[in-house]
Short mmCIF file of C-alpha atoms and ligand atoms in Angstrom, two decimals:
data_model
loop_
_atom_site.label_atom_id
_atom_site.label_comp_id
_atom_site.label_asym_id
_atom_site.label_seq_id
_atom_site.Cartn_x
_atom_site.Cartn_y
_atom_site.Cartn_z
CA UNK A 19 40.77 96.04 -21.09
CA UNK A 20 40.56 92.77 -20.11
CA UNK A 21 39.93 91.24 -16.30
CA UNK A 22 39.95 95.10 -15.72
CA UNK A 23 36.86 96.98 -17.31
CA UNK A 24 34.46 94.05 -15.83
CA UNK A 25 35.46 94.82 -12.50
CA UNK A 26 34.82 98.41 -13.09
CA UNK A 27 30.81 97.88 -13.44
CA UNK A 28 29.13 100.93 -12.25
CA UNK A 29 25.87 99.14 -12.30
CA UNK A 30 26.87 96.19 -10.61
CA UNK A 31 28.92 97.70 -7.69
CA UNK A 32 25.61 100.00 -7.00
CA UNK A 33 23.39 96.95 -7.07
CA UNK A 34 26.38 94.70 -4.66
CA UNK A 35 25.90 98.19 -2.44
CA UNK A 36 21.75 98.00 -2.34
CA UNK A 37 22.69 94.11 -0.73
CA UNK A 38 25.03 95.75 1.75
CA UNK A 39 22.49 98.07 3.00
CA UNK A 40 19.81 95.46 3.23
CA UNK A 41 22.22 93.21 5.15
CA UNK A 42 23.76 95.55 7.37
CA UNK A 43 21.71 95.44 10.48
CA UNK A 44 20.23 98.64 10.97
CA UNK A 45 21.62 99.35 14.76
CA UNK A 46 25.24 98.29 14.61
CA UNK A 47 28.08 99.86 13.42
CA UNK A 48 30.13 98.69 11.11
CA UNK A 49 34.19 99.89 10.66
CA UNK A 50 36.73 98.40 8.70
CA UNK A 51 40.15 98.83 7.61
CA UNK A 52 41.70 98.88 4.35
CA UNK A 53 44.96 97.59 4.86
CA UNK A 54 46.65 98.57 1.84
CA UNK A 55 47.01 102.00 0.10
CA UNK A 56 46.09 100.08 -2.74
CA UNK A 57 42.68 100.32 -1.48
CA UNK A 58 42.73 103.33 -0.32
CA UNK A 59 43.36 104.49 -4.00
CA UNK A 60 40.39 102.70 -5.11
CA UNK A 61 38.12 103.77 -2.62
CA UNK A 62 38.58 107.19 -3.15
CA UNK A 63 38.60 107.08 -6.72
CA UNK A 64 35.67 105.23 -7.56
CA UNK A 65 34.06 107.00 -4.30
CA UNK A 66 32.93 103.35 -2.87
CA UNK A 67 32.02 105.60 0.40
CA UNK A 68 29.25 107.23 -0.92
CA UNK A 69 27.61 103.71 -1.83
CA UNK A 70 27.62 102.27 1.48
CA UNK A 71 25.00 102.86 4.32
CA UNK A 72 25.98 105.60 6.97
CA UNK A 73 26.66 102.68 9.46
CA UNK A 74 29.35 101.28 7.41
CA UNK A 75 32.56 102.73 7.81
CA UNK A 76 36.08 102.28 6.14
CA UNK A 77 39.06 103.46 7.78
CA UNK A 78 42.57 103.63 6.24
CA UNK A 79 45.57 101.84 7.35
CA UNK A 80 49.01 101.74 6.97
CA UNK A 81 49.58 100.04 4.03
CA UNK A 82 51.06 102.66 2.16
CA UNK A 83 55.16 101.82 1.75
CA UNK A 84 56.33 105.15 1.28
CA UNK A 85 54.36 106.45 4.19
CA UNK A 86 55.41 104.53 6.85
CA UNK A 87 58.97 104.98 5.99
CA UNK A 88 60.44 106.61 9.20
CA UNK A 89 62.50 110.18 8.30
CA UNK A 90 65.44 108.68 10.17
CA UNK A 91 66.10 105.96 6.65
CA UNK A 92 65.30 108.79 4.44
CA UNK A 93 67.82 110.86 6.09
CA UNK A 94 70.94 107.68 5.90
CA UNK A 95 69.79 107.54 2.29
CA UNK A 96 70.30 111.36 1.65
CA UNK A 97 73.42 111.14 3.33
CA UNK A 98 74.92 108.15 1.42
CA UNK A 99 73.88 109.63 -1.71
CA UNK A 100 75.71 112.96 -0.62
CA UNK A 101 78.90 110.78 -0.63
CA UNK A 102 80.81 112.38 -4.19
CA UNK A 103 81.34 108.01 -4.97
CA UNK A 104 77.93 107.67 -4.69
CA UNK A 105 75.12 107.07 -6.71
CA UNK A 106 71.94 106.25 -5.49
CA UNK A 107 68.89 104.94 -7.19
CA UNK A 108 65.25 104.92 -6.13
CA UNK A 109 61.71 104.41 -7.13
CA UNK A 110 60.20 107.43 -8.21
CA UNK A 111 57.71 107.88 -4.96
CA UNK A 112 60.38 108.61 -2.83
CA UNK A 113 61.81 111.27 -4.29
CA UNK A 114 59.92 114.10 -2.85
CA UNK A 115 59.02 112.79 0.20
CA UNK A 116 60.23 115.48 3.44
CA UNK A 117 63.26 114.41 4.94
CA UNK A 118 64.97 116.16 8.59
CA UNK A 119 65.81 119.87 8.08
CA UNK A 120 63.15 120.88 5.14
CA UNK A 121 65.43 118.27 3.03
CA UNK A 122 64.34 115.45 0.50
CA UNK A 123 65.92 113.50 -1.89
CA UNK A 124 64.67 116.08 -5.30
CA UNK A 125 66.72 118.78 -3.39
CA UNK A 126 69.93 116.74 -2.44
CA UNK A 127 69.77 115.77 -6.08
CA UNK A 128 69.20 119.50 -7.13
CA UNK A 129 72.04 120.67 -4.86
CA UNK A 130 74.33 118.04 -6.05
CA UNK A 131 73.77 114.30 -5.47
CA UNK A 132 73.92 111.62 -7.73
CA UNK A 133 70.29 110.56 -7.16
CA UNK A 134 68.34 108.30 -10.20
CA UNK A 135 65.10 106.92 -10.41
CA UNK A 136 64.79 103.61 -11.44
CA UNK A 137 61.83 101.41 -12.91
CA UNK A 138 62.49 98.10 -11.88
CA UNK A 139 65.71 97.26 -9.41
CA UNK A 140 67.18 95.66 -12.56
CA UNK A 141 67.74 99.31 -14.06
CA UNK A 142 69.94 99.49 -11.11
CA UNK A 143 71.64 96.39 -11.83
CA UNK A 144 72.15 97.88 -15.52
CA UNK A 145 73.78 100.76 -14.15
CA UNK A 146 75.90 98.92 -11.76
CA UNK A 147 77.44 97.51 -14.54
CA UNK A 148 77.85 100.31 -17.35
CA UNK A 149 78.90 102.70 -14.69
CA UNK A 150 81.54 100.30 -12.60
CA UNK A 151 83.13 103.33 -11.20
CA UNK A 152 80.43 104.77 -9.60
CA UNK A 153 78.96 102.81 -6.16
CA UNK A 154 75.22 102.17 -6.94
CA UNK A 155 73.27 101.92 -3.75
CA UNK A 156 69.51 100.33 -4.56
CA UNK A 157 67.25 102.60 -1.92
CA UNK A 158 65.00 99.24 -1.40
CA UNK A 159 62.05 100.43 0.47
CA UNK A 160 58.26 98.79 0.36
CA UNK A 161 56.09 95.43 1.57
CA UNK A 162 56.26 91.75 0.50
CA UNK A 163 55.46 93.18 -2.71
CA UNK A 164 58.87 94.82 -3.64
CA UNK A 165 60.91 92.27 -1.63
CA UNK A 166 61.37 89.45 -4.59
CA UNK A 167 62.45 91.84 -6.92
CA UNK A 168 64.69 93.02 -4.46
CA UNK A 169 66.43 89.80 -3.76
CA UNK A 170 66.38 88.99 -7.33
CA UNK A 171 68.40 91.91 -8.21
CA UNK A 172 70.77 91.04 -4.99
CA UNK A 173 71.16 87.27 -6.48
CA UNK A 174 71.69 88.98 -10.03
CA UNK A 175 74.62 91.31 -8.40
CA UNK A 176 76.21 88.25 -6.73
CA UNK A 177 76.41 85.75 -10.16
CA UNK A 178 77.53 88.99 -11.86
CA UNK A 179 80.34 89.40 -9.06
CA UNK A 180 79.45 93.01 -9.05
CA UNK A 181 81.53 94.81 -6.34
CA UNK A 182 80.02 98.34 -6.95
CA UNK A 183 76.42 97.59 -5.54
CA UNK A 184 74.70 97.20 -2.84
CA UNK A 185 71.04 97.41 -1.50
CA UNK A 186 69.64 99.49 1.76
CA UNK A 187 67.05 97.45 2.59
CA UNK A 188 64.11 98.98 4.65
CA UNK A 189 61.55 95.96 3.70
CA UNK A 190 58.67 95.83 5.82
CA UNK A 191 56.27 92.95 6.48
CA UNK A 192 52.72 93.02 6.85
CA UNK A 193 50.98 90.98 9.45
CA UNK A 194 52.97 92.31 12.41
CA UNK A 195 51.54 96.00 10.69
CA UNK A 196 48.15 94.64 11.34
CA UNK A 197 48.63 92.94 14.52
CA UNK A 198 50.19 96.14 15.83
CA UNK A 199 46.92 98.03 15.33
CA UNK A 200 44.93 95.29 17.08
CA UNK A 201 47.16 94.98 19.94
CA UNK A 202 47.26 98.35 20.62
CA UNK A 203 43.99 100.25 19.61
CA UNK A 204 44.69 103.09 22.31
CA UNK A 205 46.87 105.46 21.71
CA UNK A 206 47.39 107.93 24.80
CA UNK A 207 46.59 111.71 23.53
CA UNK A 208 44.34 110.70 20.60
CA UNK A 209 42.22 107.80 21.46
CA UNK A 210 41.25 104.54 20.14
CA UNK A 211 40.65 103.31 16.37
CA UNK A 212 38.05 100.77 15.94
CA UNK A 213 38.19 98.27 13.90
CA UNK A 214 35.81 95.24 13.31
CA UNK A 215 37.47 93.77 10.35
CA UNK A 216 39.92 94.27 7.43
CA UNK A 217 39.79 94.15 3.99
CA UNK A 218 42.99 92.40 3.13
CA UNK A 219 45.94 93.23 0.95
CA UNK A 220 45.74 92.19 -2.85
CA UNK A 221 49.40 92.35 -4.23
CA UNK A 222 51.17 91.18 -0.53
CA UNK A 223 48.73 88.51 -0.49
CA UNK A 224 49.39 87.22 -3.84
CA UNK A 225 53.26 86.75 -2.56
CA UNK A 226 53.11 85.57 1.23
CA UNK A 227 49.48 83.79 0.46
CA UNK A 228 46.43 83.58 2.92
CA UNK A 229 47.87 81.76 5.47
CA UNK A 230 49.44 84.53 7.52
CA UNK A 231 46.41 86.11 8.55
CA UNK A 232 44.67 82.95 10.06
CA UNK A 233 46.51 83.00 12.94
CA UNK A 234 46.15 87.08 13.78
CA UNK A 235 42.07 86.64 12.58
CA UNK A 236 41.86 83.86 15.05
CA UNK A 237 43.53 85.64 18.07
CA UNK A 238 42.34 88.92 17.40
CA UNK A 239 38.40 87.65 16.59
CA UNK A 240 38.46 89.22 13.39
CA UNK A 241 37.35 88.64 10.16
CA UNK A 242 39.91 89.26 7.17
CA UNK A 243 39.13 89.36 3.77
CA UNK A 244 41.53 89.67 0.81
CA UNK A 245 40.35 91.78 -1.59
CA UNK A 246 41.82 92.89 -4.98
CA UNK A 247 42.35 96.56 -5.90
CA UNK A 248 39.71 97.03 -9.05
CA UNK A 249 36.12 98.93 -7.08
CA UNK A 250 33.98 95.65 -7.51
CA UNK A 251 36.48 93.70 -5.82
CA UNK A 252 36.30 96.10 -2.32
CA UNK A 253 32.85 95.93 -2.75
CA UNK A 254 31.97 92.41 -2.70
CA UNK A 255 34.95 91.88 0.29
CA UNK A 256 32.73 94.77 2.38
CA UNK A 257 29.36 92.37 1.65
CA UNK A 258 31.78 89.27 2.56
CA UNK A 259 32.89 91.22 5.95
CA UNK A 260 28.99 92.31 6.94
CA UNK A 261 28.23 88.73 6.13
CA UNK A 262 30.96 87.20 8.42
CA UNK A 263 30.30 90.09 11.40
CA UNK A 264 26.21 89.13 11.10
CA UNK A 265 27.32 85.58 11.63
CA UNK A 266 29.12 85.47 14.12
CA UNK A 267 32.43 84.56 12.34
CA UNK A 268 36.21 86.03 12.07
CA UNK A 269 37.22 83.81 9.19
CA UNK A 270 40.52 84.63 6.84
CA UNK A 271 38.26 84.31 3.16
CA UNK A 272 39.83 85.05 -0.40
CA UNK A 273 37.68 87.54 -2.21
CA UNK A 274 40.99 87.67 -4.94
CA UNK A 275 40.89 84.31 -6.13
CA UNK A 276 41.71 85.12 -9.45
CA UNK A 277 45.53 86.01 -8.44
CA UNK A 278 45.77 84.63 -4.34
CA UNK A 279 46.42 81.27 -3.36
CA UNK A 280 46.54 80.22 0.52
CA UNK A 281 50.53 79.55 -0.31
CA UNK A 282 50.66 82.37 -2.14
CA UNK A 283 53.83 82.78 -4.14
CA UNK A 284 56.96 79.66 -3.21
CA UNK A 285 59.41 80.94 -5.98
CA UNK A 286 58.85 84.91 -4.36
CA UNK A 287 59.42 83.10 -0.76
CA UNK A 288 61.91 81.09 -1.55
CA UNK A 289 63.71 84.44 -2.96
CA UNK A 290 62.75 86.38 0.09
CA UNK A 291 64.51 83.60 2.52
CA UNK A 292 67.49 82.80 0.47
CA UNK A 293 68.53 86.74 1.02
CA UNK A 294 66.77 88.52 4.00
CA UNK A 295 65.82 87.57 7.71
CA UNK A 296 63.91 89.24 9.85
CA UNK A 297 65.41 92.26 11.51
CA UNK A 298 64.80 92.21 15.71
CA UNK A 299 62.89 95.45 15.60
CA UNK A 300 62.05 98.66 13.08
CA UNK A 301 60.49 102.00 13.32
CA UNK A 302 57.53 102.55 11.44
CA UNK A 303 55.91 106.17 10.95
CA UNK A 304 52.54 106.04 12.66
CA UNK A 305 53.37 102.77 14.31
CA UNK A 306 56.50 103.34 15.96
CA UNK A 307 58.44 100.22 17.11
CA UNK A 308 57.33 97.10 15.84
CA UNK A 309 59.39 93.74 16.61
CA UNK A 310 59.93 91.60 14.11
CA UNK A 311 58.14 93.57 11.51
CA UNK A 312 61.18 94.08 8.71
CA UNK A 313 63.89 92.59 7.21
CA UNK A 314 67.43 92.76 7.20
CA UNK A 315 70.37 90.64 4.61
CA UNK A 316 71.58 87.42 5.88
CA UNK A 317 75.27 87.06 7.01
CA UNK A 318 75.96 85.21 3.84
CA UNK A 319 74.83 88.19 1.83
CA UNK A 320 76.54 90.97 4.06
CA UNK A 321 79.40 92.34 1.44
CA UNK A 322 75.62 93.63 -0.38
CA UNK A 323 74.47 94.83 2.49
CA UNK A 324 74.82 99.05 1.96
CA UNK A 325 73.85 99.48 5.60
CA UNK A 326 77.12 97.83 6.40
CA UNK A 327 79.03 98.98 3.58
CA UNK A 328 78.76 102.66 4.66
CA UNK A 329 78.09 101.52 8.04
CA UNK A 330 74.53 103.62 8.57
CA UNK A 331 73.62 104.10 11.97
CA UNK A 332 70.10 105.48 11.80
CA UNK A 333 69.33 108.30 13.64
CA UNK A 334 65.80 108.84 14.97
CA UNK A 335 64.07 111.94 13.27
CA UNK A 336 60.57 114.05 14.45
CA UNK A 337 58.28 114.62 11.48
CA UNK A 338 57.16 117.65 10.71
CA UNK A 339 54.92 118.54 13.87
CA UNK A 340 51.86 120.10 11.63
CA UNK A 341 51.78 116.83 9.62
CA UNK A 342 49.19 114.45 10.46
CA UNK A 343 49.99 111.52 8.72
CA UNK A 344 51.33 109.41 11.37
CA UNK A 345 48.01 109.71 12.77
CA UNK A 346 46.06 109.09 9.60
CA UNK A 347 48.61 105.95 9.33
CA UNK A 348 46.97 104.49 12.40
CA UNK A 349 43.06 105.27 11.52
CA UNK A 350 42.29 107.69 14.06
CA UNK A 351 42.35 110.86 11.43
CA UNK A 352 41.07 111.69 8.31
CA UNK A 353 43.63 113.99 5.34
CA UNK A 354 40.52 116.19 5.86
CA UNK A 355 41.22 116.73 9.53
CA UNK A 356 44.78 117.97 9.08
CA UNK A 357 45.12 121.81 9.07
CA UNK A 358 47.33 122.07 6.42
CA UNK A 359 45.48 119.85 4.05
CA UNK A 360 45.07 121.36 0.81
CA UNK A 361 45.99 124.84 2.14
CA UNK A 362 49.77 124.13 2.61
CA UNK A 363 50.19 120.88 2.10
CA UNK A 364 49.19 119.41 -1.72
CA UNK A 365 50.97 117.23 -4.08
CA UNK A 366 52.75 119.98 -5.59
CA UNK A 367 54.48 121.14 -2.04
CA UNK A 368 53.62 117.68 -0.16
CA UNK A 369 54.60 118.49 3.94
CA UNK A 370 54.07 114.83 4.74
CA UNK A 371 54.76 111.20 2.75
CA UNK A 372 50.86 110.69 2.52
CA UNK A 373 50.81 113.17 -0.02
CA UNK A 374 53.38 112.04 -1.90
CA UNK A 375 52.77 108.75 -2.99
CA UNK A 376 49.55 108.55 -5.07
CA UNK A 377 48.66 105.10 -1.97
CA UNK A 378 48.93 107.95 0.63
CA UNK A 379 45.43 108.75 1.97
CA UNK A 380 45.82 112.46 1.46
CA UNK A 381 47.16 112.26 -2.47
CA UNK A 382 43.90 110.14 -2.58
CA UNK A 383 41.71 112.46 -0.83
CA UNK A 384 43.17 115.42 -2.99
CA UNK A 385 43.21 113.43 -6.40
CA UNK A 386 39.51 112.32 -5.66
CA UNK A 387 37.72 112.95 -2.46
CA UNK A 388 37.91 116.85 -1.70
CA UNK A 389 35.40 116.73 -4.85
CA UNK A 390 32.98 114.82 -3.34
CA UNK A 391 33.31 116.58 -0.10
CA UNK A 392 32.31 120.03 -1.61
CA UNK A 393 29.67 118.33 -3.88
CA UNK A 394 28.70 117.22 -0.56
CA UNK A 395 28.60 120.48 1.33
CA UNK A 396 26.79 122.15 -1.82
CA UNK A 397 23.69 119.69 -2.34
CA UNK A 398 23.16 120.22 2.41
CA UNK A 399 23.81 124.20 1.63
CA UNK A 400 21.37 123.44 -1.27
CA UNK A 401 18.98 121.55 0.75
CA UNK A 402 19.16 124.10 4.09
CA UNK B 1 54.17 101.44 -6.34
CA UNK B 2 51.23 98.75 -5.81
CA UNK B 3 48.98 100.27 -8.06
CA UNK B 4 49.57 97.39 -10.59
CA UNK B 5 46.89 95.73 -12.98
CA UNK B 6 46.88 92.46 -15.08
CA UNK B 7 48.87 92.95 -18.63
CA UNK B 8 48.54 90.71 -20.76
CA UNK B 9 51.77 88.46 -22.28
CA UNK B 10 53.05 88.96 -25.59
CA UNK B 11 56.23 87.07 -26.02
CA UNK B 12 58.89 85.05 -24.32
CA UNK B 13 62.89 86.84 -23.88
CA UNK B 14 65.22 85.12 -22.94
CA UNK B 15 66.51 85.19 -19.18
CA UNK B 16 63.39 84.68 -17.55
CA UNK B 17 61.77 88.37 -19.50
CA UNK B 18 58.76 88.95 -21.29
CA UNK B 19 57.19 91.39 -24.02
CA UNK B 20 53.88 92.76 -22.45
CA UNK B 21 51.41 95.23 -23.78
CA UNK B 22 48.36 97.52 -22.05
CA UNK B 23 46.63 99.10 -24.03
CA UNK B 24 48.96 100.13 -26.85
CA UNK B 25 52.34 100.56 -24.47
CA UNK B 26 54.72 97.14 -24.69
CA UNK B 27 57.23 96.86 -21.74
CA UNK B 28 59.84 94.43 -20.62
CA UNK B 29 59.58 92.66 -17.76
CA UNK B 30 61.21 89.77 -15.39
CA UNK B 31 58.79 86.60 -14.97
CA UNK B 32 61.90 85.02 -13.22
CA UNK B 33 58.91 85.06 -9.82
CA UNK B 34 56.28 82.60 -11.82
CA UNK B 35 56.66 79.37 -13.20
CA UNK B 36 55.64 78.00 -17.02
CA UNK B 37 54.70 81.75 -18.50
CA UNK B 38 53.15 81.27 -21.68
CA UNK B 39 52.18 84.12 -24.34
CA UNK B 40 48.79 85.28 -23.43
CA UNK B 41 48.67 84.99 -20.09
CA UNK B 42 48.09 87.34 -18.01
CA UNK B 43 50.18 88.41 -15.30
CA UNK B 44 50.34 90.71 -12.12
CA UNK B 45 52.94 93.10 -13.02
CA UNK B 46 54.83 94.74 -10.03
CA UNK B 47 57.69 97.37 -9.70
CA UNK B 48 58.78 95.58 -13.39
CA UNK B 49 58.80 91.88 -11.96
CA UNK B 50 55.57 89.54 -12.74
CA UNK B 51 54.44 88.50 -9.27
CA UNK B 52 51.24 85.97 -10.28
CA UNK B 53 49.28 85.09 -13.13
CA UNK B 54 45.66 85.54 -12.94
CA UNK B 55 43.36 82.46 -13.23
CA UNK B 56 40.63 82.95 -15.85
CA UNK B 57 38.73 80.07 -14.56
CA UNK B 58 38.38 82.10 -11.01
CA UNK B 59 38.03 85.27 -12.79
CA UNK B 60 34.85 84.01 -13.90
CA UNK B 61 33.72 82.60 -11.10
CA UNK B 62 34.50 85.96 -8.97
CA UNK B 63 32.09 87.87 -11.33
CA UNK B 64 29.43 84.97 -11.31
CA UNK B 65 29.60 85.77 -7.11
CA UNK B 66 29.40 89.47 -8.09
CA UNK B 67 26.69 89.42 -10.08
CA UNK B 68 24.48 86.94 -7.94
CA UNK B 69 25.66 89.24 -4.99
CA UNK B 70 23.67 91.97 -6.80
CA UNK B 71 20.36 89.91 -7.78
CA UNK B 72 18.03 91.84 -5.52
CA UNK B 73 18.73 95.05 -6.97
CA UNK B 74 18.33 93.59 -10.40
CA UNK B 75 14.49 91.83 -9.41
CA UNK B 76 13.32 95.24 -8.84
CA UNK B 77 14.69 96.80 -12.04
CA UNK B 78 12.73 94.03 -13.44
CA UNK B 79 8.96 95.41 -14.67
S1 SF4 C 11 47.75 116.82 4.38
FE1 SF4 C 11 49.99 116.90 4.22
S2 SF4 C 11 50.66 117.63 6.18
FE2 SF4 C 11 48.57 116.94 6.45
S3 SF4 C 11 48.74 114.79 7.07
FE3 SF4 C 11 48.55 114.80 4.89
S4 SF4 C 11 50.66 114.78 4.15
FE4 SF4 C 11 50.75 115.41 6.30
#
C-alpha cells in the first residue's frame, strides 16, 4: 500500500538503528517519551526497542485518549445513558473501559441502556435525526484529533435545528499534557520520570501544527520531534533526537513532513474556536489536575452543551487500586510491572483503560511485547 | 482511535464527502476539514473525517533522509 509499505522497511529501519548506535555516545543515557499512544502502538509492534542501543530508552506517555479519561466522566456518561429518554452514542474504545462500582458502559448497555457505537460523530447526527424522539447524547472524548469532527457535527446539529442532541465534551489538549510532565517530574511515593526529549504527536500535530511546542521546547530545554506513526518514521525522529541532545540543541523539528505543517490545520482550528474554549481546569487519569488543559462549549453553543442539558456535576472517582495505569500514564511504570498484568488483567477482562484501547501501553505490551519478553528470557535461560 | 493511515481518494460526494478505498474496503468520509480534495489524493483519515492530505513531494524527500540516514550500514554490506 502506498506511502505505507515504504515506511515499513525492515532493512532500512535496522540500518537507521546501526547510525543510532554509532551516534549515541557511549556514556550517556538517553530517555525519551513517546507522546502519543500512537507511538506506543508502533513501537511495540514493530519491536523498535530491541533495535536501539541499551542506553537509549523510550518511555510512554499519556497520549492515549481513552486512558486518561478520569472514571468520574465515565461515570456522568453511564448515568445519562441510564436516563429511559436517553440514548447515548460512543466510539467503540470506550465501551469496556472500568467505570466506579465494577461498572462500564458494555454492562449498563447489557442491563438496559440505550448505549450505540458510532463510527464517525456524523452516525450520531444520522440518528439524531431518524430517531427524533429519542435524546442522542455524542460521548465526545479524545485530543485535537477528534475535536474538528466534533464541532463539525455540533455546527451540523445547529443548521439542522436539531433539538434532540447534544455533545458531552471531555476534549483534551496536548501541550499542557506535556508541559505537565516537565513541570512536575517528581511525584511523591513513586519518584521521578526522566525525560530528555519527546518524540512528538503525528495526527495532533497535523491539526494544531508545530508551533505549540516551540514555546514548551524552549522553556523546558528540550528537544521535540514530530514523528509520524509508520516504524521508520519513530526511527529516524530517535536519530533526529540523539542528534539534537549530542549538539547541544532543544529544537521543535518536523520528522512528518509529509502530513505536518508549522500551522498545521486553519479550517480544523477555525472549527475548534468557533465551538469550544478552554475549560479553567480538568482531571486527567495519571496527571490529575491540569489548568487549562481541555475544552468546554462556548456560551453561544450552550443549548448543545449535554453537560448543561442534564446538568452533570462530575463526581471524583478512585480507580481501581491494583491498576497501574495512572502510573504507566506518567512514565514511571512499565504494563510489565503491574501485578495483575496478563494474570487478571488482559484485553478480554481489561481492569484498567490501558488495556482497553489498542493506544494503551498494556493492550500494546499484550498484543506485541510479552512475546518478545519471553523470547527474551528464553535465549538468557538459553545462554546461562 | 488515532491509529489512522493515508487512504487514498476515489471520488468526490457531494456535501463536502468522499469515496475512499484501502486495500479493497471503500468508505465514506467527510473532507469538510481540507481544502481543494481532488480524486487521488491521499488523505489522513481520522474517526471518519479527513484531517490532512499527505504531500508526495515530502514523502519523497522523508525517505531520501531515511535512506541516507542508513548509508553506513549499507557501505559495509557493500563487498
Ligand atoms: S495491566 Fe491492567 S490493571 Fe495493570 S495497569 Fe494495565 S490496565 Fe491497569
Amino acid at each position: 500500500m502506498r506511502y505505507i509499505d515504504e515506511y515499513r522497511d525492515g532493512a532500512l529501519a535496522r540500518a537507521i538503528a546501526v547510525t543510532i548506535a554509532r551516534e549515541a555516545v557511549p556514556d550517556r543515557r538517553y530517555q525519551f517519551m513517546e507522546f502519543c499512544g500512537g507511538h506506543t502502538h508502533a513501537i511495540s509492534r514493530y519491536g523498535i526497542e530491541d533495535l536501539l542501543p541499551a542506553n537509549i530508552q523510550m518511555v510512554h506517555g499519556p497520549g492515549c485518549p481513552v486512558c486518561v479519561l478520569p472514571v468520574g466522566r465515565i461515570d456522568d456518561a453511564i448515568r445519562m445513558a441510564m436516563r429511559p429518554e436517553v440514548t447515548l452514542c460512543t466510539y467503540a474504545d470506550l465501551l469496556r473501559v472500568p467505570a466506579s462500582g465494577d461498572t462500564s458502559l458494555l454492562k449498563a448497555r447489557a442491563a438496559g441502556a440505550d448505549i450505540r457505537m458510532v463510527y464517525s460523530t456524523l452516525d450520531a447526527i444520522r440518528l439524531a435525526e431518524a430517531e427524533p424522539d429519542r435524546e442522542v447524547v455524542f460521548f465526545a472524548i479524545g485530543f485535537e484529533t477528534t475535536t474538528p469532527p466534533t464541532a463539525i457535527a455540533i455546527r451540523q446539529a445547529r443548521k439542522k435545528r436539531l433539538t434532540n442532541f447534544s455533545v458531552f465534551c471531555n476534549h483534551v489538549l496536548t501541550p499542557p499534557a506535556i508541559r505537565a510532565i516537565l513541570d512536575s517530574p517528581e511525584v511523591p511515593g513513586l519518584g521521578r520520570v526522566r525525560v530528555d526529549g519527546f518524540v512528538g504527536p503525528a495526527h495532533v500535530s497535523t491539526v494544531i501544527g508545530t508551533l505549540p511546542y516551540d514555546s514548551v521546547a524552549a522553556e523546558f530545554e528540550k528537544p521535540v520531534v514530530i514523528a509520524g506513526f509508520e516504524p521508520l518514521d519513530v526511527v529516524q525522529a530517535i536519530l533526529m533526537l540523539v542528534r539534537q541532545m549530542n549538539e547541544g540543541r532543544h529544537d521543535v523539528e518536523n520528522q512528518y513532513i509529509r502530513a505536518v505543517t508549522a500551522q498545521g490545520n486553519l479550517i480544523a482550528q477555525r472549527e475548534i474556536a468557533e465551538i469550544f474554549e478552554v475549560r479553567a481546569s480538568f482531571e486527567w487519569r495519571g496527571l490529575g489536575e491540569l489548568p487549562a488543559s481541555a475544552l468546554r462549549f462556548r456560551e453561544s453553543y450552550a443549548d448543545l452543551d449535554a453537560e448543561r442539558r442534564f446538568v452533570i456535576e462530575t463526581i471524583p472517582a478512585a480507580d481501581n487500586p491494583a491498576c497501574e495505569c495512572a502510573t504507566i500514564l506518567r512514565g514511571l511504570k512499565k504494563p510489565a510491572q503491574c501485578k495483575l498484568f496478563g494474570t487478571l488483567c488482559s484485553p478480554e477482562t481489561p481492569m484498567g483503560p490501558c488495556m482497553v484501547s489498542p493506544e494503551g501501553a498494556c493492550a500494546a505490551h499484550w498484543t506485541y511485547g510479552r512475546f518478545r519478553d519471553k523470547a527474551k528470557i528464553d535465549a538468557e535461560k538459553a545462554i546461562a | 482511535m488515532c491509529l489512522a493511515i493515508p487512504i487514498r481518494v476515489e471520488q468526490l460526494l457531494p456535501d463536502d464527502m468522499a469515496r475512499v478505498t484501502l486495500g479493497g474496503v471503500s468508505k465514506i468520509v467527510s473532507t469538510a476539514l481540507v481544502e481543494a480534495v481532488r480524486v487521488g489524493d491521499y488523505l489522513i483519515i481520522h474517526v471518519g473525517y479527513a484531517l490532512a492530505r499527505l504531500d508526495p513531494d515530502e514523502a519523497e524527500r522523508t525517505l531520501a533522509l531515511m535512506r541516507e540516514a542508513a548509508v553506513p550500514e549499507m557501505e559495509e554490506c557493500r563487498p
